[in-house]
C-alpha positions as MATLAB code, in Angstrom:
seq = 'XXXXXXXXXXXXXXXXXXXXXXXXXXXXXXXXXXXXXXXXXXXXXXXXXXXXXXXXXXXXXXXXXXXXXXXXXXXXXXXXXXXXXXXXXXXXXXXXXXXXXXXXXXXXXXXXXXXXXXXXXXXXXXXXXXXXXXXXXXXXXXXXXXXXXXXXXXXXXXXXXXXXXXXXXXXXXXXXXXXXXXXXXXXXXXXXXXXXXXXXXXXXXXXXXXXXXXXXXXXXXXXXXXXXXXXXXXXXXXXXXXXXXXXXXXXXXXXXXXXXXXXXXXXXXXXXXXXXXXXXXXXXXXXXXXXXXXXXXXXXXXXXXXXXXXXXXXXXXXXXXXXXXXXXXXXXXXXXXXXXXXXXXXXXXXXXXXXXXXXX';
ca = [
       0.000    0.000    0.000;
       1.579    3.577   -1.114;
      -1.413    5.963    0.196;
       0.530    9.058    2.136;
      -0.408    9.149    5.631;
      -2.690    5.339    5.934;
      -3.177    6.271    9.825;
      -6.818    7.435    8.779;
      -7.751    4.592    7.252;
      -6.051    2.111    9.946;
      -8.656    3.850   12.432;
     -11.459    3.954   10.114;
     -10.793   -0.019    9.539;
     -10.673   -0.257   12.984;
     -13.931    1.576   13.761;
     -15.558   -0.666   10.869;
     -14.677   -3.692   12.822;
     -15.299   -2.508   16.242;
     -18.955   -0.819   15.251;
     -21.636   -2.335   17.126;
     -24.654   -0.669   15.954;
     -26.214   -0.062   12.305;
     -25.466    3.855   12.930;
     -21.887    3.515   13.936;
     -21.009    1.117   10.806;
     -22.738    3.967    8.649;
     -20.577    6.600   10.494;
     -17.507    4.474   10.071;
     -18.089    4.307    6.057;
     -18.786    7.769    5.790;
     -15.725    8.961    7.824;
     -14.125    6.273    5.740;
     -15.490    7.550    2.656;
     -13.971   11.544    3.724;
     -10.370   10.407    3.907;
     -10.530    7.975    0.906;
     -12.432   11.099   -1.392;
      -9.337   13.416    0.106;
      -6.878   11.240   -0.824;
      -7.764   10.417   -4.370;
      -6.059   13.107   -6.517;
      -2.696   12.073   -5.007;
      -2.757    8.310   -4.360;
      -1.964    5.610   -7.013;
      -4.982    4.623   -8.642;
      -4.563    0.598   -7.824;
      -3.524    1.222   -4.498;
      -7.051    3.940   -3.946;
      -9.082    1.180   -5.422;
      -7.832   -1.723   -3.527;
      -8.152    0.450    0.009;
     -11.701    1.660   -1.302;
     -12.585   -1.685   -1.824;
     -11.247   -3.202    1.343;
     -13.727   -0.866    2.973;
     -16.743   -2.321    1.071;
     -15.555   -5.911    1.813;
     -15.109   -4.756    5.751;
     -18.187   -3.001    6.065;
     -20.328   -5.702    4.447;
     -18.700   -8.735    6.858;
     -19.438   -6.467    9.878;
     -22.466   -6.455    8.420;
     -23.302   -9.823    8.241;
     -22.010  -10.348   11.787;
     -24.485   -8.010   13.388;
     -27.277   -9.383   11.633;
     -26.401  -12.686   12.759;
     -25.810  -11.070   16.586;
     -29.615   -9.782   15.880;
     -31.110  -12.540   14.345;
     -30.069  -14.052   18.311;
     -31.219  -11.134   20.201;
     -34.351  -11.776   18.174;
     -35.153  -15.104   19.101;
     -33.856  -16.900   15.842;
     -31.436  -18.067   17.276;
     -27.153  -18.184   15.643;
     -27.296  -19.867   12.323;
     -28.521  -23.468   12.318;
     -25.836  -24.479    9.701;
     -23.176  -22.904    8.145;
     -23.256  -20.208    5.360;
     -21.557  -17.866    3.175;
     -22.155  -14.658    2.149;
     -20.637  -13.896   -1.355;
     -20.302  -11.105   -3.445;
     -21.065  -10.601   -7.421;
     -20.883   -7.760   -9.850;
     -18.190   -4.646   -9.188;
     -17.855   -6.052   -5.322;
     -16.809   -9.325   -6.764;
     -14.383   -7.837   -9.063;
     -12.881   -5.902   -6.386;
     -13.585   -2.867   -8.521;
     -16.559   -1.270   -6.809;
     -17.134    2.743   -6.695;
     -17.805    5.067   -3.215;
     -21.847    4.720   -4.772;
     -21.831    1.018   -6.259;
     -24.701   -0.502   -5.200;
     -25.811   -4.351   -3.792;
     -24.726   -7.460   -5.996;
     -24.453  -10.254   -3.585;
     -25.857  -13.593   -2.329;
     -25.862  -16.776    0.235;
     -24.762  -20.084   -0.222;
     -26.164  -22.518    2.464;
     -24.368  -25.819    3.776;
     -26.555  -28.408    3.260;
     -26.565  -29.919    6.391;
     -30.363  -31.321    7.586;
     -31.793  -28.344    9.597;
     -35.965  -27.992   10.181;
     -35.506  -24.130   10.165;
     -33.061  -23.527    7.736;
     -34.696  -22.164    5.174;
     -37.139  -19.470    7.403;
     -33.702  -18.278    9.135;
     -31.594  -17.659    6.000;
     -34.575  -15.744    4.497;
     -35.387  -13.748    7.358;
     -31.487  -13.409    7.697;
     -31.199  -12.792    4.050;
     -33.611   -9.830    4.335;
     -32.200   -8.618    6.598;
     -28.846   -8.519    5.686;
     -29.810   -6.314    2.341;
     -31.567   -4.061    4.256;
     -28.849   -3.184    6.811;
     -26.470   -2.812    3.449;
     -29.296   -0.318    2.057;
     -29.381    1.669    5.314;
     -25.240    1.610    5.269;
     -25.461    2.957    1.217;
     -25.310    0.208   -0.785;
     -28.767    0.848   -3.042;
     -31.037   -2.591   -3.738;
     -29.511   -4.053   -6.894;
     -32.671   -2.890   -9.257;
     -31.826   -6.501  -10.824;
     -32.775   -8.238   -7.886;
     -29.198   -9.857   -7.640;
     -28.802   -9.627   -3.733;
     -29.439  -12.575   -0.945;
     -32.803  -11.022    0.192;
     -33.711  -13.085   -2.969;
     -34.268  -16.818   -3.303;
     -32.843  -17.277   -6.638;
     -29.561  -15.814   -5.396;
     -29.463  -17.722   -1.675;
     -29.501  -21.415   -1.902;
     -28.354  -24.292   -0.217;
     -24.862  -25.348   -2.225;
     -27.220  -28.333   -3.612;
     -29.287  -26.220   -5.147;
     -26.654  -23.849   -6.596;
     -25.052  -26.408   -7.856;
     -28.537  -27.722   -9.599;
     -29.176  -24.200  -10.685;
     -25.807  -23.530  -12.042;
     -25.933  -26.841  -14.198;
     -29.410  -25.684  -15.451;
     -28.084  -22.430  -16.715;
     -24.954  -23.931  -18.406;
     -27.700  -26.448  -20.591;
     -29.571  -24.158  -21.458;
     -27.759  -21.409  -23.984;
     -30.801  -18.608  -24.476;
     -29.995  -15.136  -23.588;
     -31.093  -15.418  -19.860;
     -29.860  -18.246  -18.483;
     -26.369  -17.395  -19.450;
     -26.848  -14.221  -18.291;
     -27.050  -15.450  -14.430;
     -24.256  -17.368  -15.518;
     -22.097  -14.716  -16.187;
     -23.186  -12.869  -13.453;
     -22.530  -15.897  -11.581;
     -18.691  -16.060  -12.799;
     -17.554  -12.837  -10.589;
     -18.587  -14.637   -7.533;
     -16.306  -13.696   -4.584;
     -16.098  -14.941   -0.626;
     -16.815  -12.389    1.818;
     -18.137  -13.676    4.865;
     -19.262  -17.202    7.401;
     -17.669  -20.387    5.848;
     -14.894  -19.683    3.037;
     -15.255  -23.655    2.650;
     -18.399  -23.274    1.087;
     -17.262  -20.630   -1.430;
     -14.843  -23.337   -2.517;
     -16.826  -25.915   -3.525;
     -18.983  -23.568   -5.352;
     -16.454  -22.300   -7.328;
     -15.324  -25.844   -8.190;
     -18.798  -26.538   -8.949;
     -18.626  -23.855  -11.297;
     -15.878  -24.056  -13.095;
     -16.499  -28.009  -13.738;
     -19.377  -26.766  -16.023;
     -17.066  -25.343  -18.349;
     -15.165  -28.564  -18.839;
     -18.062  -30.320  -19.215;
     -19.659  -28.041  -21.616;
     -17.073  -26.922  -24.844;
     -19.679  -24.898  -26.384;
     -20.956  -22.909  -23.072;
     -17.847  -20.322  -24.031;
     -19.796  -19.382  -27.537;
     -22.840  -19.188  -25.459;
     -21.024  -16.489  -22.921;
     -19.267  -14.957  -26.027;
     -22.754  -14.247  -27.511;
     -24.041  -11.951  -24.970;
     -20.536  -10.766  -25.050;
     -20.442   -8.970  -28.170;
     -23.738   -7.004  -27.399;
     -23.319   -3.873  -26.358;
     -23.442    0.179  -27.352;
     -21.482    1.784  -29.957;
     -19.030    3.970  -28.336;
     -17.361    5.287  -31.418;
     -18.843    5.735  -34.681;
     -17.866    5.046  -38.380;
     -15.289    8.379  -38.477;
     -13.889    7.306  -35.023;
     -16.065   10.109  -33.073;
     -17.040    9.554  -29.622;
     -20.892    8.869  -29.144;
     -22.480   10.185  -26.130;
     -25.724   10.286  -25.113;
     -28.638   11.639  -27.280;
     -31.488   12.621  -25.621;
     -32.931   12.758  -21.733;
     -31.377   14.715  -18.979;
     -27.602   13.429  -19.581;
     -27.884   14.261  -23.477;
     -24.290   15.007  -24.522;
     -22.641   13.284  -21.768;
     -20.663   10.033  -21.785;
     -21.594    6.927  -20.506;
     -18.142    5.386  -18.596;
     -20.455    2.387  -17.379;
     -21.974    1.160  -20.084;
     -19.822    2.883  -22.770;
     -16.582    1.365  -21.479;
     -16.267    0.176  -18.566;
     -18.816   -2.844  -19.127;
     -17.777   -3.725  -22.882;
     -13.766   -4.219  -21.539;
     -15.001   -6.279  -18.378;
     -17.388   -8.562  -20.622;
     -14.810   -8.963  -22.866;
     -11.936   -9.772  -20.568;
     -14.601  -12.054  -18.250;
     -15.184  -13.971  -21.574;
     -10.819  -14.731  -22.050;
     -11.179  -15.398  -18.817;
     -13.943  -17.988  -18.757;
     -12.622  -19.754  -22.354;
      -9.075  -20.362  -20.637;
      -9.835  -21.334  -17.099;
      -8.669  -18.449  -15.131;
     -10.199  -18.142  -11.699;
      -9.376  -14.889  -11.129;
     -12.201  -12.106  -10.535;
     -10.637   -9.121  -10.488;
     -10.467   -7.730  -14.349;
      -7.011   -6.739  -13.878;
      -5.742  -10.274  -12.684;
      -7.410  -11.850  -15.719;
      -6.022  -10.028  -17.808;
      -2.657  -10.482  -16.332;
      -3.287  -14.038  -15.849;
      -4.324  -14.311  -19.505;
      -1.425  -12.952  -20.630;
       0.711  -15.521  -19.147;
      -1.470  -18.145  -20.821;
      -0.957  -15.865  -23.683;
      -4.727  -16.201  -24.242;
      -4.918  -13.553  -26.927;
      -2.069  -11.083  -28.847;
       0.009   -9.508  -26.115;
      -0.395   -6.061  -27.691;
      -3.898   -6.359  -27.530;
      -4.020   -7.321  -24.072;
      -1.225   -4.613  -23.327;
      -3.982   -2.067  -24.853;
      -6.878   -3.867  -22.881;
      -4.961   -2.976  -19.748;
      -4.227    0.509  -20.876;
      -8.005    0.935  -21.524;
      -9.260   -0.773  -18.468;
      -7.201    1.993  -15.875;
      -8.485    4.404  -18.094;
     -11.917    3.328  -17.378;
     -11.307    2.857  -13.786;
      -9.635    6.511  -13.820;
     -12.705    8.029  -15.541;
     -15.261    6.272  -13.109;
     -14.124    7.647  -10.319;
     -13.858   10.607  -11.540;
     -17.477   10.736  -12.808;
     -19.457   13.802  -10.490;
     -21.709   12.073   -7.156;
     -23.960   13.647   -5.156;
     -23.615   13.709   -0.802;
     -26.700   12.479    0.362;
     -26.323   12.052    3.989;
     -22.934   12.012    4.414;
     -23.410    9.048    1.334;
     -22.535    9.369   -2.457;
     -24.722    9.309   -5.269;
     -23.467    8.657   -8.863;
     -25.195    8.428  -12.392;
     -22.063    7.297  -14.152;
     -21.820   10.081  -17.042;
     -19.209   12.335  -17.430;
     -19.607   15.622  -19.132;
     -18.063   16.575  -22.069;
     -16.432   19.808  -22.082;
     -14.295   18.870  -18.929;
     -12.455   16.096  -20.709;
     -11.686   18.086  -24.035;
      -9.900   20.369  -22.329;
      -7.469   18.376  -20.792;
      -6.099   14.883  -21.622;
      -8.839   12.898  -20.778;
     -10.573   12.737  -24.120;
      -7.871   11.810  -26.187;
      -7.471    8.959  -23.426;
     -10.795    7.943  -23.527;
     -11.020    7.919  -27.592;
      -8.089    5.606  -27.478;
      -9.843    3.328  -24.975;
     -13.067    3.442  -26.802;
     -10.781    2.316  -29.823;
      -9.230   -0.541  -27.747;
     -12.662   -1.839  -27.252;
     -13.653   -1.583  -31.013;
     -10.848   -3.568  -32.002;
     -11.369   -6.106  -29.092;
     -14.786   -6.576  -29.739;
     -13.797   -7.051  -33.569;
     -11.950   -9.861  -32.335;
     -14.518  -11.466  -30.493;
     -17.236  -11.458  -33.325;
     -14.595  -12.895  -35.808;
     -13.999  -15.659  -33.071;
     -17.924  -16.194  -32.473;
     -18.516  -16.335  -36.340;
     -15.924  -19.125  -36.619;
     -17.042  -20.922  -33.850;
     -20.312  -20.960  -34.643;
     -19.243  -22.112  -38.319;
     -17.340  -24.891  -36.768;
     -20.572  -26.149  -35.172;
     -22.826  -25.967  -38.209;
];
């Protein structure tokens, strides 16, 4: 870790672990939150990440240990068997913003228990709605533990997951994919393990699942057009702004979460798999040189994008104006991303267009 002066953030971990009530976790993240938003202009952007994101994994075990403590002081008594609580989306990439919001979920040991499944979905419930009240926004996709489909018993995940992977429409590998950015965070690492085993198995036993994932891969919004301009938003409130979410952000981390699936690599975080990838030399290392190059860019431009305080919490649309970034550096950096993702995505169609001609 190279952030100047880490003493703030050793307390604020420290508060974070030692809260004891809902309203002293939320005070820890937002004092959290100051230092991390004061220290961001001058601290290494892997290094501000990593420390930002350490705070989301902190926060969220803490949480997940109180609701247990009040699930006893209840009357529910401590967990009846053991359990994990796992992360998904930007959490499970270890890539999550100051405003990202819920993608998470449960996976249950399956051990015979009568009231196993009316604890884990009060507890479940409960859970996502002490992350709300700490600033983590309900995923508006439903992908969060307060939902069935998303807090299972490892039986059923495994069941579930197999289902997906046989069935190649648009949906089912959707969860899928969602499913591949799975990350421990808190009660029985054990059970994360297996899970991911479970998981990965699927790919081995399935050679075409990777043209499946690689079809919902290569869907997304033009960023640049046919001179090589930058497209930005047309109409609404944010008309002439720029999308960093969808625009580029989400096309690189499909793409590279694709590589990733095809060859194997375990890793979640978008940076590992690419690193990892190149060691496998999965693809040209140029072009994952240039993926890299366009992914910090992306990460750089993300955080940069303007939020909103809302009780002592952030608030964050994603879009970045315009005029800001032509007048420094940022738009040619963000044209020669955009162009990095063109020519990746290129890739990727020429590769689903022979593999699906090597299957008819």
């Amino acid at each position: 870790m190279e952030l100047q002066n880490t003493a703030p953030w050793v307390s604020s971990a420290e508060a974070i672990d030692q809260a004891d009530t809902p309203e002293s976790l939320r005070q820890a993240r937002v004092d959290s939150q100051k230092w991390l938003l004061a220290s961001q202009a001058s601290a290494p952007l892997s290094d501000w990440l990593q420390t930002a994101n350490e705070m989301h994994d902190r926060i969220a075990a803490r949480a997940v240990q109180m609701c247990e403590k009040g699930m006893v002081e209840d009357g529910f008594g401590p967990p009846p068997v053991p359990y994990a609580f796992i992360a998904f989306g930007s959490m499970g990439r270890s890539e999550s913003t100051l405003w990202s919001d819920q993608d998470n979920g449960m996976i249950i040991s399956d051990i015979v228990s009568a009231d196993k499944e009316m604890y884990f979905r009060e507890f479940g419930r409960r859970v996502s709605a002490m992350l709300e009240y700490l600033g983590y926004p309900k995923c508006e996709g439903k992908v969060m533990c307060s939902e069935p489909l998303w807090r299972r018993t490892l039986s059923e995940w495994q069941e579930q997951l197999t289902t997906w992977s046989d069935d190649f429409a648009w949906e089912p590998i959707r969860y899928l994919i969602i499913s591949s950015d799975m990350r421990y965070i808190a009660g029985d690492e054990q059970l994360s393990c297996e899970w991911k085993r479970s998981f990965y198995k699927l790919f081995r036993k399935h050679p075409d699942l990777p043209s499946a994932v690689l079809r919902n891969t290569v869907r997304h919004k033009a960023t640049l057009n046919i001179l090589g301009q930058i497209v930005t938003e047309r109409f609404g409130e944010h008309a002439g702004d720029f999308d960093v979410k969808y625009g580029l952000y989400i096309p690189l981390v499909n793409a590279v979460r694709f590589l990733a699936l095809q060859h194997g690599v375990e890793e979640t975080s978008t940076l590992k798999r690419l690193r990892r990838l190149a060691q496998l030399e999965a693809a040209p290392l140029p072009l994952l040189d240039a993926c890299e190059r366009a992914f910090r860019i992306a990460l750089q431009l993300r955080t940069a994008t303007p939020a909103q305080e809302k009780d002592g919490l952030l608030i964050s649309n994603g879009y970045l104006a315009v005029k800001p970034l032509k007048q420094g550096k940022g738009w040619h950096e963000l044209r020669e991303a955009l162009s990095t993702v063109r020519r990746f995505h290129r890739a990727l169609q020429r590769q689903l267009r022979f593999m699906e001609g090597r299957r008819s």
